[in-house]
Short mmCIF file of C-alpha atoms in Angstrom, two decimals:
data_model
loop_
_atom_site.label_atom_id
_atom_site.label_comp_id
_atom_site.label_asym_id
_atom_site.label_seq_id
_atom_site.Cartn_x
_atom_site.Cartn_y
_atom_site.Cartn_z
CA UNK A 272 18.60 5.04 -18.72
CA UNK A 273 17.87 1.82 -21.03
CA UNK A 274 16.82 -1.39 -20.65
CA UNK A 275 16.90 -4.74 -22.29
CA UNK A 276 13.44 -6.58 -22.76
CA UNK A 277 14.01 -10.34 -22.50
CA UNK A 278 12.00 -13.04 -24.17
CA UNK A 279 11.66 -13.96 -27.75
CA UNK A 280 13.16 -10.66 -28.83
CA UNK A 281 15.76 -8.21 -28.06
CA UNK A 282 14.36 -4.83 -27.26
CA UNK A 283 15.97 -1.63 -25.45
CA UNK A 284 13.93 0.73 -23.74
CA UNK A 285 14.72 3.75 -22.68
CA UNK A 286 12.64 5.99 -20.05
CA UNK A 287 11.35 8.97 -21.76
CA UNK A 288 12.38 12.22 -20.39
CA UNK A 289 8.77 13.45 -19.80
CA UNK A 290 7.94 10.12 -17.83
CA UNK A 291 11.25 10.95 -15.90
CA UNK A 292 9.99 14.65 -15.27
CA UNK A 293 6.66 13.05 -14.23
CA UNK A 294 8.42 10.86 -11.77
CA UNK A 295 10.42 13.49 -10.43
CA UNK A 296 7.78 15.83 -9.78
CA UNK A 297 5.56 13.33 -8.25
CA UNK A 298 7.98 11.60 -5.91
CA UNK A 299 8.79 14.59 -4.02
CA UNK A 300 5.46 15.51 -2.50
CA UNK A 301 4.88 11.75 -2.00
CA UNK A 302 8.29 11.48 -0.18
CA UNK A 303 7.60 14.54 2.12
CA UNK A 304 3.74 14.15 2.58
CA UNK A 305 3.91 10.63 3.10
CA UNK A 306 6.88 10.76 5.79
CA UNK A 307 4.89 13.55 7.86
CA UNK A 308 1.65 11.77 7.70
CA UNK A 309 2.76 7.85 8.39
CA UNK A 310 5.24 9.17 11.22
CA UNK A 311 2.67 11.41 12.55
CA UNK A 312 0.10 8.00 12.50
CA UNK A 313 2.93 6.02 14.04
CA UNK A 314 3.13 8.27 17.05
CA UNK A 315 -0.59 8.29 17.16
CA UNK A 316 -1.35 4.70 17.35
CA UNK A 317 1.57 3.53 19.41
CA UNK A 318 1.46 6.39 22.16
CA UNK A 319 0.11 4.41 25.03
CA UNK A 320 -3.09 3.15 23.09
CA UNK A 321 -4.77 -0.52 23.54
CA UNK A 322 -3.59 -2.93 21.31
CA UNK A 323 -6.51 -3.41 19.19
CA UNK A 324 -6.71 -5.15 16.05
CA UNK A 325 -7.11 -1.93 13.98
CA UNK A 326 -4.25 -0.37 15.74
CA UNK A 327 -2.01 -3.40 14.81
CA UNK A 328 -2.96 -3.60 11.40
CA UNK A 329 -2.53 0.41 10.81
CA UNK A 330 0.68 0.49 12.54
CA UNK A 331 2.28 -2.24 10.17
CA UNK A 332 0.67 -0.22 7.29
CA UNK A 333 2.47 2.99 8.22
CA UNK A 334 5.66 1.12 8.97
CA UNK A 335 5.79 -0.37 5.55
CA UNK A 336 4.84 3.14 4.04
CA UNK A 337 7.46 4.45 5.80
CA UNK A 338 10.07 2.07 4.62
CA UNK A 339 8.96 2.09 1.10
CA UNK A 340 9.43 6.25 1.32
CA UNK A 341 13.08 6.19 2.54
CA UNK A 342 13.70 4.08 -0.84
CA UNK A 343 12.19 6.67 -3.10
CA UNK A 344 15.48 9.08 -2.90
CA UNK A 345 17.49 6.06 -4.39
CA UNK A 346 14.97 5.51 -7.09
CA UNK A 347 14.97 8.84 -8.06
CA UNK A 348 19.04 8.84 -8.01
CA UNK A 349 19.11 5.84 -10.03
CA UNK A 350 17.69 7.46 -12.89
CA UNK A 351 20.86 9.36 -13.72
CA UNK A 352 23.51 7.26 -11.76
CA UNK A 353 24.45 3.73 -11.30
CA UNK A 354 24.02 2.17 -8.00
CA UNK A 355 26.19 -1.03 -6.64
CA UNK A 356 25.05 -4.27 -7.29
CA UNK A 357 24.14 -5.27 -3.85
CA UNK A 358 22.71 -1.83 -2.68
CA UNK A 359 20.48 -2.10 -5.56
CA UNK A 360 19.12 -5.62 -4.79
CA UNK A 361 18.53 -4.45 -1.08
CA UNK A 362 16.80 -1.27 -2.11
CA UNK A 363 14.55 -3.14 -4.89
CA UNK A 364 13.69 -5.74 -2.04
CA UNK A 365 12.69 -2.89 0.57
CA UNK A 366 10.84 -1.23 -2.49
CA UNK A 367 8.76 -3.65 -4.03
CA UNK A 368 8.53 -5.96 -0.59
CA UNK A 369 6.61 -2.87 1.07
CA UNK A 370 4.29 -2.75 -2.09
CA UNK A 371 3.22 -6.20 -1.23
CA UNK A 372 3.06 -5.62 2.50
CA UNK A 373 0.95 -2.41 1.84
CA UNK A 374 -1.73 -3.99 -0.23
CA UNK A 375 -1.84 -6.98 2.20
CA UNK A 376 -2.42 -4.80 5.03
CA UNK A 377 -5.18 -2.79 3.26
CA UNK A 378 -6.84 -6.19 2.51
CA UNK A 379 -6.67 -7.02 6.19
CA UNK A 380 -8.41 -3.95 7.44
CA UNK A 381 -11.19 -4.66 5.17
CA UNK A 382 -11.53 -7.90 6.53
CA UNK A 383 -10.94 -7.07 9.96
CA UNK A 384 -14.07 -4.40 9.40
CA UNK A 385 -16.04 -6.90 7.69
CA UNK A 386 -16.21 -9.66 10.70
CA UNK A 387 -16.29 -6.97 13.31
CA UNK A 388 -19.32 -5.44 11.94
CA UNK A 389 -21.41 -7.97 10.12
CA UNK A 390 -20.39 -10.95 12.94
CA UNK A 391 -19.87 -9.24 16.31
CA UNK A 392 -20.36 -12.32 18.44
CA UNK A 393 -18.01 -14.10 16.07
CA UNK A 394 -15.57 -11.45 16.14
CA UNK A 395 -14.66 -12.28 19.58
CA UNK A 396 -13.78 -15.71 18.66
CA UNK A 397 -12.18 -14.77 15.26
CA UNK A 398 -10.55 -11.31 16.19
CA UNK A 399 -7.86 -10.76 18.91
CA UNK A 400 -4.61 -8.80 19.15
CA UNK A 401 -2.50 -11.79 19.26
CA UNK A 402 -4.26 -13.15 15.95
CA UNK A 403 -3.95 -9.71 14.61
CA UNK A 404 0.04 -9.76 14.92
CA UNK A 405 0.37 -13.34 13.82
CA UNK A 406 -1.47 -12.39 10.68
CA UNK A 407 0.88 -9.32 10.33
CA UNK A 408 3.85 -11.36 10.91
CA UNK A 409 3.03 -14.05 8.39
CA UNK A 410 2.45 -10.98 5.48
CA UNK A 411 6.01 -9.49 6.31
CA UNK A 412 7.63 -12.89 6.10
CA UNK A 413 5.56 -13.98 2.92
CA UNK A 414 6.46 -10.91 1.24
CA UNK A 415 9.95 -10.70 2.44
CA UNK A 416 10.66 -14.26 1.05
CA UNK A 417 8.74 -13.83 -2.14
CA UNK A 418 10.48 -10.79 -2.97
CA UNK A 419 14.12 -11.95 -1.76
CA UNK A 420 13.85 -15.14 -3.76
CA UNK A 421 12.93 -13.25 -6.78
CA UNK A 422 15.45 -10.33 -6.88
CA UNK A 423 18.47 -12.40 -5.34
CA UNK A 424 17.82 -15.29 -7.07
CA UNK A 425 17.51 -13.61 -10.60
CA UNK A 426 20.32 -11.06 -10.83
CA UNK A 427 19.94 -6.97 -11.83
CA UNK A 428 19.91 -6.30 -14.99
CA UNK A 429 22.36 -4.25 -16.79
CA UNK A 430 22.64 -1.50 -19.19
CA UNK A 431 24.02 -3.13 -22.83
CA UNK A 432 26.24 0.08 -23.60
CA UNK A 433 27.37 1.23 -20.18
CA UNK A 434 27.16 -2.09 -18.26
CA UNK A 435 25.97 -0.29 -15.05
CA UNK A 436 23.24 -1.56 -13.00
CA UNK A 437 19.48 -1.02 -13.85
CA UNK A 438 17.68 -0.58 -10.67
CA UNK A 439 14.19 -0.13 -9.82
CA UNK A 440 12.84 -1.51 -13.25
CA UNK A 441 10.60 -4.23 -11.93
CA UNK A 442 11.18 -7.78 -10.80
CA UNK A 443 12.80 -10.13 -13.50
CA UNK A 444 9.84 -12.84 -13.31
CA UNK A 445 7.46 -10.12 -15.18
CA UNK A 446 9.73 -10.80 -18.39
CA UNK A 447 8.33 -14.17 -18.93
CA UNK A 448 5.04 -16.62 -17.83
CA UNK A 449 6.35 -17.86 -14.70
CA UNK A 450 5.46 -19.12 -11.49
CA UNK A 451 6.09 -15.86 -9.59
CA UNK A 452 4.09 -13.87 -12.01
CA UNK A 453 1.23 -16.21 -11.58
CA UNK A 454 1.28 -16.08 -7.89
CA UNK A 455 1.66 -12.38 -7.92
CA UNK A 456 -1.38 -12.33 -10.24
CA UNK A 457 -3.36 -14.49 -7.86
CA UNK A 458 -2.69 -12.68 -4.78
CA UNK A 459 -3.77 -9.34 -6.48
CA UNK A 460 -7.01 -10.79 -7.61
CA UNK A 461 -7.80 -12.45 -4.25
CA UNK A 462 -6.73 -8.84 -2.61
CA UNK A 463 -9.12 -7.09 -4.81
CA UNK A 464 -12.23 -9.54 -4.35
CA UNK A 465 -11.80 -9.46 -0.66
CA UNK A 466 -11.50 -5.70 -0.30
CA UNK A 467 -14.39 -5.22 -2.92
CA UNK A 468 -16.69 -7.68 -1.23
CA UNK A 469 -16.17 -6.55 2.52
CA UNK A 470 -16.32 -3.02 1.46
CA UNK A 471 -19.56 -3.43 -0.25
CA UNK A 472 -21.29 -5.66 2.16
CA UNK A 473 -20.25 -3.58 5.26
CA UNK A 474 -21.42 -0.21 3.76
CA UNK A 475 -24.57 -1.77 2.68
CA UNK A 476 -25.19 -3.30 5.69
CA UNK A 477 -24.60 -0.02 7.66
CA UNK A 478 -26.82 2.00 5.34
CA UNK A 479 -29.89 -0.50 6.11
CA UNK A 480 -29.62 0.05 9.75
CA UNK A 481 -31.70 2.31 11.57
CA UNK A 482 -30.14 6.06 12.05
CA UNK A 483 -30.11 6.05 15.90
CA UNK A 484 -28.58 9.38 17.12
CA UNK A 485 -25.96 7.74 19.54
CA UNK A 486 -24.63 5.37 16.39
CA UNK A 487 -25.06 7.63 13.46
CA UNK A 488 -21.34 9.12 13.74
CA UNK A 489 -19.56 5.87 14.23
CA UNK A 490 -21.84 4.23 11.28
CA UNK A 491 -20.48 7.48 9.09
CA UNK A 492 -16.91 7.06 10.03
CA UNK A 493 -16.99 3.22 9.51
CA UNK A 494 -18.46 3.90 6.04
CA UNK A 495 -15.71 6.63 5.37
CA UNK A 496 -12.87 4.42 6.59
CA UNK A 497 -13.99 1.55 4.14
CA UNK A 498 -14.81 3.86 1.53
CA UNK A 499 -11.16 5.69 1.67
CA UNK A 500 -9.61 1.67 2.21
CA UNK A 501 -11.20 0.58 -1.16
CA UNK A 502 -10.79 3.74 -3.38
CA UNK A 503 -6.89 3.79 -2.40
CA UNK A 504 -6.46 -0.01 -3.37
CA UNK A 505 -8.46 0.37 -6.45
CA UNK A 506 -6.89 3.65 -7.62
CA UNK A 507 -3.25 3.15 -6.72
CA UNK A 508 -2.70 -0.58 -7.32
CA UNK A 509 -5.37 -1.44 -10.20
CA UNK A 510 -3.50 0.48 -12.97
CA UNK A 511 -0.03 -1.22 -12.37
CA UNK A 512 -1.29 -4.80 -12.35
CA UNK A 513 -3.11 -4.08 -15.58
CA UNK A 514 -0.26 -2.93 -17.14
CA UNK A 515 2.11 -5.77 -15.78
CA UNK A 516 -0.43 -8.19 -17.28
CA UNK A 517 -0.19 -6.37 -20.39
CA UNK A 518 3.50 -6.37 -20.87
CA UNK A 519 3.49 -9.98 -19.86
CA UNK A 520 1.34 -11.00 -22.44
CA UNK A 521 2.79 -8.97 -25.24
CA UNK A 522 6.39 -9.85 -24.14
CA UNK A 523 5.04 -13.59 -24.59
CA UNK A 524 3.71 -12.73 -27.94
CA UNK A 525 6.93 -11.06 -28.90
CA UNK A 526 4.88 -8.09 -30.37
CA UNK A 527 6.58 -5.15 -31.82
CA UNK A 528 9.10 -3.39 -30.07
CA UNK A 529 7.47 0.02 -30.30
CA UNK A 530 4.28 -1.02 -28.70
CA UNK A 531 6.48 -2.61 -25.58
CA UNK A 532 8.14 0.83 -25.39
CA UNK A 533 4.76 2.29 -24.99
CA UNK A 534 3.35 -0.14 -22.47
CA UNK A 535 6.64 0.32 -20.14
CA UNK A 536 6.36 3.98 -20.45
CA UNK A 537 2.54 3.47 -19.22
CA UNK A 538 3.98 1.24 -16.38
CA UNK A 539 6.40 3.85 -15.33
CA UNK A 540 3.57 6.10 -14.77
CA UNK A 541 1.30 3.62 -12.87
CA UNK A 542 4.25 2.94 -10.50
CA UNK A 543 4.20 6.31 -9.28
CA UNK A 544 0.43 6.17 -8.92
CA UNK A 545 0.65 3.24 -6.79
CA UNK A 546 3.31 5.01 -4.60
CA UNK A 547 0.79 7.74 -3.98
CA UNK A 548 -0.80 5.09 -1.50
CA UNK A 549 1.61 6.09 0.91
CA UNK A 550 -0.08 9.48 1.00
CA UNK A 551 -3.72 8.34 0.63
CA UNK A 552 -3.21 6.18 3.59
CA UNK A 553 -2.76 9.36 5.69
CA UNK A 554 -6.85 9.49 5.12
CA UNK A 555 -7.51 6.45 6.38
CA UNK A 556 -5.18 7.01 9.59
CA UNK A 557 -7.18 9.89 10.31
CA UNK A 558 -10.50 8.19 10.31
CA UNK A 559 -9.14 5.25 12.17
CA UNK A 560 -7.69 7.15 14.91
CA UNK A 561 -10.73 9.17 15.13
CA UNK A 562 -12.40 5.96 15.76
CA UNK A 563 -10.18 4.93 18.17
CA UNK A 564 -10.26 8.28 20.15
CA UNK A 565 -14.23 7.88 20.71
CA UNK A 566 -13.70 4.47 21.76
CA UNK A 567 -11.49 5.68 24.58
CA UNK A 568 -13.57 6.77 27.67
CA UNK A 569 -13.69 10.24 28.68
CA UNK A 570 -11.72 11.14 31.58
CA UNK A 571 -9.25 8.73 31.69
CA UNK A 572 -5.50 8.77 31.25
CA UNK A 573 -5.48 6.82 28.35
CA UNK A 574 -7.63 9.67 26.64
CA UNK A 575 -5.67 12.31 27.92
CA UNK A 576 -2.18 10.86 26.39
CA UNK A 577 -4.08 10.33 22.74
CA UNK A 578 -5.49 13.59 23.09
CA UNK A 579 -1.95 14.95 24.00
CA UNK A 580 -0.43 13.23 20.54
CA UNK A 581 -3.61 14.04 18.26
CA UNK A 582 -4.90 17.45 19.49
CA UNK A 583 -6.49 18.23 16.17
CA UNK A 584 -8.49 15.00 15.74
CA UNK A 585 -9.56 15.52 19.48
CA UNK A 586 -10.74 19.03 18.85
CA UNK A 587 -12.39 18.35 15.57
CA UNK A 588 -14.43 15.44 16.97
CA UNK A 589 -15.70 17.60 19.98
CA UNK A 590 -16.73 20.04 17.52
CA UNK A 591 -18.61 17.69 15.57
CA UNK A 592 -20.45 15.88 18.43
CA UNK A 593 -21.34 19.16 19.84
CA UNK A 594 -22.98 20.22 16.86
CA UNK A 595 -25.01 17.38 16.03
CA UNK A 596 -25.52 16.11 19.83
#
């Protein structure tokens, strides 16, 4: 599949076969594993559990991951076959829109943990299920409007030889220094800063506290949640952001076409890495559902319902507590 670079030069890019093979090999396990993990997470999070702030953020993250995963088969199909223009726009909006939602939700989880742990008294005023729901709604609205204005407002690229639609090749504003690109870059910088700052501060604060027997397991679990959250964000989303910035700058400088082709191949690989986030989120889901289970009193109907939906988590936690109690 070929693609024309827009800007100060005419450069046609064709995805290398080895890159296509890499994407095909990576996307299949991502689709299957991500769908299973996120579906299990939704069942565990939504099955008669109290609507806590963390549950709300994780439910939205799992929903976003599932929506993105459903677009992956079409992404694979589009490598060899043309998609109708309207369908391409819809799928492209779903795909890139949920990438934004995922990064925002991961950021919200870190900020929520930061407030809850470092400012427990202020947290009662700053945190609530209603406020978490409002924040999630704002994230969905912002991400949807940003992508819809981008995708439906700029058109879809066509292959110069076949006139067939080129889908899933990245938003058109990446071809030049536009306001959309600046907003995109600033969003990531802010998100990365929040995730890093909150994770480091909370982990440092927890390690400084006395290791009381009653709180050690909660502390370790919280550290794992934050570490997994931060690592997932950095590993999955940083490479693609670096690649996008390099590509935009190189196009703006009208560098040699060969260099642009290498950069685009790199970005195609980093997009795959970003999608691995859908599976890595499963580790975060496990830690948080385990934390939720610990917060539910023994012998209650809510505890019984939770253990019916997540028996593995309950059994592991019981064994862990028994060995270290």
